[in-house]
Short mmCIF file of C-alpha atoms in Angstrom, two decimals:
data_model
loop_
_atom_site.label_atom_id
_atom_site.label_comp_id
_atom_site.label_asym_id
_atom_site.label_seq_id
_atom_site.Cartn_x
_atom_site.Cartn_y
_atom_site.Cartn_z
CA MET A 268 0.09 0.33 0.30
CA ILE A 269 3.16 2.02 0.89
CA GLU A 270 4.03 1.48 -3.08
CA ALA A 271 0.31 2.30 -3.78
CA ALA A 272 0.19 5.65 -2.32
CA LYS A 273 3.74 7.08 -3.35
CA SER A 274 2.82 6.68 -6.90
CA ARG A 275 -0.38 7.77 -6.80
CA SER A 276 1.42 11.22 -4.64
CA GLY A 277 3.57 11.85 -7.81
CA LEU A 278 6.49 12.71 -5.17
CA ASP A 279 9.40 11.31 -5.57
CA ASN A 280 11.04 9.57 -2.16
CA GLU A 281 12.57 12.70 -0.18
CA ALA A 282 8.90 14.83 -0.70
CA PHE A 283 7.66 11.22 0.20
CA ALA A 284 8.83 10.78 3.05
CA ASP A 285 8.28 14.18 4.15
CA LEU A 286 4.91 13.70 4.15
CA LEU A 287 4.83 10.55 5.97
CA ALA A 288 6.92 11.64 8.37
CA LYS A 289 4.07 14.76 8.70
CA THR A 290 0.98 12.63 8.81
CA LEU A 291 3.01 9.96 11.62
CA TYR A 292 3.58 13.57 14.10
CA GLU A 293 0.57 15.28 13.13
CA ARG A 294 -1.81 14.30 16.21
CA ILE A 295 1.03 14.54 19.27
CA ALA A 296 1.61 17.99 17.29
CA LYS A 297 -1.89 19.19 17.89
CA GLU A 298 -2.29 17.80 20.77
CA ALA A 299 1.03 18.99 22.60
CA GLY A 300 0.14 21.89 21.50
CA PRO A 301 3.52 25.28 22.38
CA ASP A 302 5.22 21.92 24.05
CA TRP A 303 5.17 20.56 20.23
CA LYS A 304 8.16 22.94 19.72
CA LYS A 305 10.72 21.21 22.60
CA PHE A 306 9.17 17.90 21.95
CA ARG A 307 9.16 17.69 17.85
CA ARG A 308 13.36 18.34 19.30
CA ILE A 309 13.53 15.55 21.49
CA LEU A 310 12.18 13.58 18.71
CA ALA A 311 15.03 14.25 16.08
CA ALA A 312 17.50 13.35 19.22
CA THR A 313 19.07 16.56 19.05
CA ARG A 314 22.56 16.91 20.41
CA SER A 315 21.60 19.88 22.56
CA GLY A 316 19.45 23.22 23.31
CA LEU A 317 17.26 20.49 25.53
CA GLN A 318 16.80 21.03 29.52
CA ASP A 319 15.83 18.39 31.92
CA ALA A 320 12.75 19.95 32.56
CA ASP A 321 12.00 19.41 28.81
CA TRP A 322 12.37 15.60 29.01
CA THR A 323 9.62 15.11 32.01
CA ASN A 324 7.26 17.32 30.39
CA TYR A 325 7.60 15.34 27.37
CA LEU A 326 7.50 12.06 29.98
CA THR A 327 4.63 13.34 31.82
CA PHE A 328 2.93 14.14 28.80
CA VAL A 329 3.45 10.49 26.89
CA SER A 330 2.06 9.30 29.76
CA GLY A 331 -0.76 11.10 30.16
CA ASN A 332 -2.15 11.26 26.74
CA TYR A 333 -0.91 7.30 25.53
CA PRO A 334 -1.56 5.37 28.79
CA THR A 335 -1.61 2.09 27.06
CA LEU A 336 1.65 3.01 24.82
CA SER A 337 3.67 -0.48 24.29
CA ALA A 338 6.34 1.77 23.46
CA ALA A 339 6.77 3.11 27.04
CA VAL A 340 5.74 0.49 28.56
CA LEU A 341 8.97 -1.08 26.87
CA ALA A 342 10.73 1.34 28.00
CA GLU A 343 10.17 0.79 31.56
CA PHE A 344 11.47 -3.13 31.81
CA ILE A 345 14.47 -1.73 29.81
CA LEU A 346 15.34 1.30 32.11
CA GLN A 347 14.90 -1.72 34.52
CA TYR A 348 16.71 -4.53 33.64
CA HIS A 349 19.54 -2.98 31.64
CA GLY A 350 23.08 -3.76 33.34
CA THR A 351 22.06 -7.37 34.04
CA ASN A 352 21.56 -10.97 32.38
CA ARG A 353 17.89 -9.85 31.88
CA ALA A 354 18.27 -7.28 29.67
CA PRO A 355 17.68 -8.06 25.87
CA ARG A 356 20.87 -8.62 24.08
CA ALA A 357 19.07 -6.09 20.74
CA ILE A 358 16.31 -3.83 20.19
CA LEU A 359 15.53 -4.32 15.83
CA SER A 360 12.40 -1.37 15.47
CA PHE A 361 10.22 -1.37 11.72
CA ASN A 362 8.88 1.72 12.78
CA ALA A 363 10.10 4.58 11.15
CA GLU A 364 10.48 6.85 14.03
CA ARG A 365 11.85 7.70 17.62
CA VAL A 366 9.74 7.18 20.03
CA LEU A 367 10.77 4.17 22.23
CA GLU A 368 14.41 5.36 22.14
CA THR A 369 13.20 8.77 23.65
CA LEU A 370 11.43 7.42 25.79
CA VAL A 371 14.55 5.26 27.42
CA LYS A 372 16.01 7.98 27.58
CA ALA A 373 13.30 10.46 29.64
CA ARG A 374 12.62 7.59 31.93
CA ALA A 375 16.94 7.09 32.67
CA LYS A 376 16.65 11.33 32.82
CA SER A 377 14.28 10.43 35.52
CA VAL A 378 16.14 9.07 37.76
CA GLY A 379 19.22 10.29 37.74
CA ILE A 380 20.94 8.05 34.72
CA GLY A 381 22.49 10.81 32.62
CA ARG A 382 24.17 8.37 30.31
CA LYS A 383 23.24 7.22 26.76
CA LEU A 384 21.67 2.74 27.72
CA LEU A 385 20.83 2.78 23.49
CA ASP A 386 22.85 2.62 20.63
CA PRO A 387 20.77 3.45 17.87
CA ILE A 388 21.79 1.84 14.49
CA GLU A 389 20.17 3.08 11.04
CA ARG A 390 22.80 1.98 8.55
CA SER A 391 26.20 -0.11 9.04
CA ILE A 392 28.65 1.67 9.45
CA SER A 393 26.81 2.97 12.78
CA GLY A 394 29.10 3.07 15.28
CA ARG A 395 28.70 0.80 18.33
CA ASN A 396 29.32 0.64 22.22
CA PRO A 397 30.28 -1.63 24.99
CA GLY A 398 27.39 -1.60 27.91
CA ARG A 399 24.80 -0.51 25.35
CA ILE A 400 21.83 -2.13 23.49
CA PRO A 401 21.64 -1.86 20.10
CA LEU A 402 18.49 -0.84 18.74
CA TYR A 403 17.96 -1.33 15.11
CA TYR A 404 16.07 0.93 12.80
CA CYS A 405 15.78 -1.68 9.92
CA HIS A 406 13.21 0.83 7.88
CA GLY A 407 15.27 3.96 8.08
CA THR A 408 13.47 6.92 10.54
CA VAL A 409 11.68 10.04 8.81
CA ALA A 410 12.40 13.57 10.28
CA VAL A 411 10.46 15.34 12.48
CA PRO A 412 9.04 17.73 10.32
CA GLY A 413 9.74 21.58 11.93
CA GLU A 414 13.44 20.15 12.62
CA SER A 415 16.75 21.30 11.28
CA GLN A 416 19.43 18.34 10.69
CA ASP A 417 21.96 20.02 12.12
CA GLY A 418 22.81 19.61 16.14
CA GLN A 419 20.61 16.06 16.00
CA VAL A 420 21.26 12.67 14.62
CA PRO A 421 20.72 12.56 10.81
CA ALA A 422 17.16 11.24 10.06
CA ALA A 423 17.84 7.90 7.78
CA VAL A 424 15.45 8.96 5.34
CA ASP A 425 18.10 7.20 2.40
CA LYS A 426 17.03 3.98 4.13
CA LEU A 427 13.01 4.12 4.06
CA VAL A 428 11.71 1.65 2.35
CA PHE A 429 8.82 2.11 -0.47
CA SER A 430 8.43 0.09 -3.36
CA GLU A 431 8.36 -3.38 -2.88
CA THR A 432 11.20 -4.16 -5.30
CA GLU A 433 14.09 -2.34 -2.82
CA TYR A 434 11.74 -3.99 0.16
CA HIS A 435 12.43 -7.76 -1.16
CA ALA A 436 16.11 -7.08 -2.05
CA ILE A 437 16.55 -6.65 1.45
CA SER A 438 16.27 -10.02 2.05
CA GLY A 439 17.04 -11.47 -1.51
CA HIS A 440 20.88 -10.08 -1.28
CA SER A 441 22.55 -12.69 0.42
CA PHE A 442 24.60 -9.95 2.49
CA THR A 443 22.53 -6.48 3.75
CA TRP A 444 22.73 -5.48 7.49
CA GLN A 445 18.88 -5.57 8.01
CA SER A 446 19.18 -9.07 7.19
CA THR A 447 22.59 -9.56 9.00
CA ALA A 448 21.37 -8.28 12.58
CA PHE A 449 17.86 -10.02 12.24
CA ILE A 450 19.11 -13.31 11.58
CA GLN A 451 22.06 -13.30 14.41
CA ALA A 452 19.35 -11.89 17.47
CA ALA A 453 16.87 -15.28 15.73
CA PHE A 454 19.13 -17.73 15.25
CA SER A 455 21.04 -16.52 19.36
CA HIS A 456 18.09 -15.72 21.26
CA ALA A 457 14.82 -15.63 21.89
CA ILE A 458 13.22 -13.10 20.13
CA LEU A 459 10.33 -11.08 21.61
CA PHE A 460 7.52 -9.81 19.36
CA VAL A 461 5.14 -6.76 20.01
CA GLY A 462 3.79 -4.79 18.12
CA VAL A 463 4.07 -5.86 14.82
CA SER A 464 1.57 -8.00 12.61
CA LEU A 465 3.58 -10.72 11.65
CA SER A 466 2.89 -9.83 7.79
CA ASP A 467 6.11 -8.64 6.78
CA PRO A 468 7.43 -11.14 3.84
CA ASN A 469 10.97 -10.08 4.86
CA MET A 470 11.00 -11.26 8.57
CA ARG A 471 9.06 -14.43 7.59
CA ARG A 472 11.32 -15.53 5.10
CA TRP A 473 14.10 -14.82 7.71
CA LEU A 474 12.12 -17.01 10.34
CA SER A 475 11.02 -19.71 8.17
CA TRP A 476 14.81 -20.10 6.93
CA ILE A 477 15.73 -20.46 11.14
CA GLN A 478 13.56 -22.79 12.18
CA SER A 479 13.75 -25.36 8.87
CA ASN A 480 17.37 -25.22 10.03
CA ARG A 481 16.92 -26.02 13.82
CA ARG A 482 14.51 -28.95 13.16
CA ALA A 483 16.41 -30.38 10.52
CA GLU A 484 19.34 -30.26 13.28
CA LEU A 485 16.65 -31.52 16.09
CA ASP A 486 16.18 -34.21 13.62
CA LEU A 487 19.86 -35.85 13.04
CA ILE A 488 20.20 -35.36 16.73
CA GLY A 489 17.31 -38.00 17.30
CA GLN A 490 14.85 -35.12 18.55
CA GLN A 491 12.27 -35.72 15.50
CA GLY A 492 8.97 -33.84 16.26
CA GLN A 493 9.72 -32.04 19.29
CA PRO A 494 8.72 -28.44 19.76
CA SER A 495 11.32 -26.42 18.69
CA THR A 496 9.56 -22.90 18.81
CA VAL A 497 12.02 -20.50 20.72
CA HIS A 498 10.06 -16.78 20.02
CA TYR A 499 6.88 -14.80 21.07
CA TRP A 500 4.55 -13.30 19.64
CA LEU A 501 2.46 -11.03 22.43
CA ARG A 502 -0.73 -9.37 21.07
CA THR A 503 -4.31 -8.84 21.25
CA SER A 504 -6.47 -11.36 20.57
CA PRO A 505 -9.01 -11.67 17.96
CA GLY A 506 -11.47 -12.59 19.58
CA SER A 507 -12.73 -16.09 18.99
CA LYS A 508 -11.18 -19.08 19.46
CA GLU A 509 -11.72 -19.83 15.60
CA ALA A 510 -9.28 -16.75 14.52
CA GLU A 511 -7.11 -17.46 17.20
CA ALA A 512 -5.91 -21.18 16.10
CA TRP A 513 -5.97 -19.60 13.12
CA ILE A 514 -3.57 -17.19 13.33
CA GLU A 515 -1.16 -19.50 15.49
CA ALA A 516 -1.36 -22.20 12.59
CA SER A 517 -0.07 -18.82 10.71
CA VAL A 518 2.64 -18.68 12.95
CA ALA A 519 3.57 -22.10 13.82
CA HIS A 520 6.23 -22.92 11.18
CA LEU A 521 8.26 -20.11 11.97
CA GLY A 522 8.91 -20.89 15.49
CA ILE A 523 6.63 -19.02 16.99
CA ARG A 524 4.30 -18.49 19.90
CA ILE A 525 1.85 -16.26 21.17
CA ILE A 526 0.80 -14.58 24.28
CA TRP A 527 -2.71 -13.50 23.97
CA LEU A 528 -3.40 -10.14 25.87
CA ASP A 529 -7.47 -9.50 26.28
CA HIS A 530 -6.18 -5.85 25.82
CA TRP A 531 -2.94 -3.99 25.67
CA SER A 532 -3.35 -2.75 29.40
CA SER A 533 -2.37 -6.58 30.31
CA LEU A 534 1.21 -5.88 28.10
CA LYS A 535 3.29 -4.60 31.38
CA GLN A 536 1.66 -8.29 33.10
CA ALA A 537 2.75 -10.16 30.74
CA LEU A 538 6.29 -9.35 30.47
CA GLY A 539 6.76 -8.70 34.15
CA LEU A 540 5.53 -12.72 34.25
CA MET A 541 7.83 -13.65 31.61
CA ILE A 542 11.45 -11.69 32.63
CA GLY A 543 10.54 -10.69 35.98
CA PRO A 544 12.73 -11.53 38.99
CA GLN A 545 10.42 -14.10 39.73
CA ALA A 546 10.01 -17.25 37.60
CA PRO A 547 6.69 -16.71 35.40
CA PRO A 548 3.50 -19.88 36.09
CA LYS A 549 3.67 -22.29 33.41
CA PRO A 550 0.67 -21.14 31.17
CA LYS A 551 -2.32 -23.36 30.85
CA THR A 552 -2.16 -26.02 28.47
CA THR A 553 -4.50 -28.62 26.50
CA ALA A 554 -2.49 -32.10 27.04
CA PRO A 555 -0.97 -32.81 23.75
CA GLY A 556 -2.58 -36.06 22.74
CA PRO A 557 -1.14 -38.91 20.54
CA GLN A 558 1.74 -37.93 18.30
CA LYS A 559 3.28 -39.52 15.16
CA ALA A 560 6.36 -39.65 14.47
CA GLY A 561 7.73 -36.30 13.06
CA GLN A 562 4.83 -34.56 13.53
CA GLN A 563 5.73 -30.86 15.20
CA ARG A 564 3.59 -30.43 18.24
CA ARG A 565 0.77 -27.24 18.28
CA PRO A 566 2.88 -24.61 20.23
CA ARG A 567 1.65 -23.71 23.49
CA THR A 568 -0.49 -20.73 23.66
CA ALA A 569 -1.16 -18.37 26.47
CA ARG A 570 -4.07 -15.96 28.28
CA LEU A 571 -3.60 -12.64 30.13
CA ARG A 572 -6.50 -10.87 30.93
#
């Protein structure tokens, strides 16, 4: 649809990126009112001209206006577990804005932490620093309307993907930094998917490759048919058991288990159970029936209300 919208607009890549940015930030700019001038500098990753009070106001605004924002919940947990063995090894974002990044920084400042906790990575040449969590912007970032690129981290507008050809090129080549980052994460760690539809063809292709390799290696060591799902997808329920079953089946072959949420306000509870200091209770599951050799069990799911 993005490619269709760009084609019908008649705009070039740069002008269309500006239109996307304006649309993306239109609501928050309207609701922020006079504070938008400061907030847009925060969202543009401006390096100077901001006081601690500006970050406090930004955090208060987001908490008050978007109480169930998933990025706010994730930022809270990133800050809580940063520097421990429960902290994420990497964060991969397919969004084109810096909301999560700025909320982590705002929360850190609110508790007296002035150092950076995240390393934003938008290009293969982006630097990495020890002790920081890499945050990969796999599809680039848009510039914030009204903000000059001077004195801020440049938006990776050149990494935005508009055409289907460009989109498939990311996974079609043997090396792109986006595919390398994702595949490395999926091979080495359990991935927690939040706020995604898992309809992204590149993401599904990479997960399919990895899951096929995992099943083949389990077969080689005599564990045919053993559950091989290692990743988790937190999403809200579609409202019926039948629809849930279809969605579960659509990602089982990608190595993904689903944690069903009745509403997004349950996200904090779900994360707390999964990565909190206490071991989470085992989700209630239906006992599996007889299983044929080589048949993979349906992934376990859990529900939080």
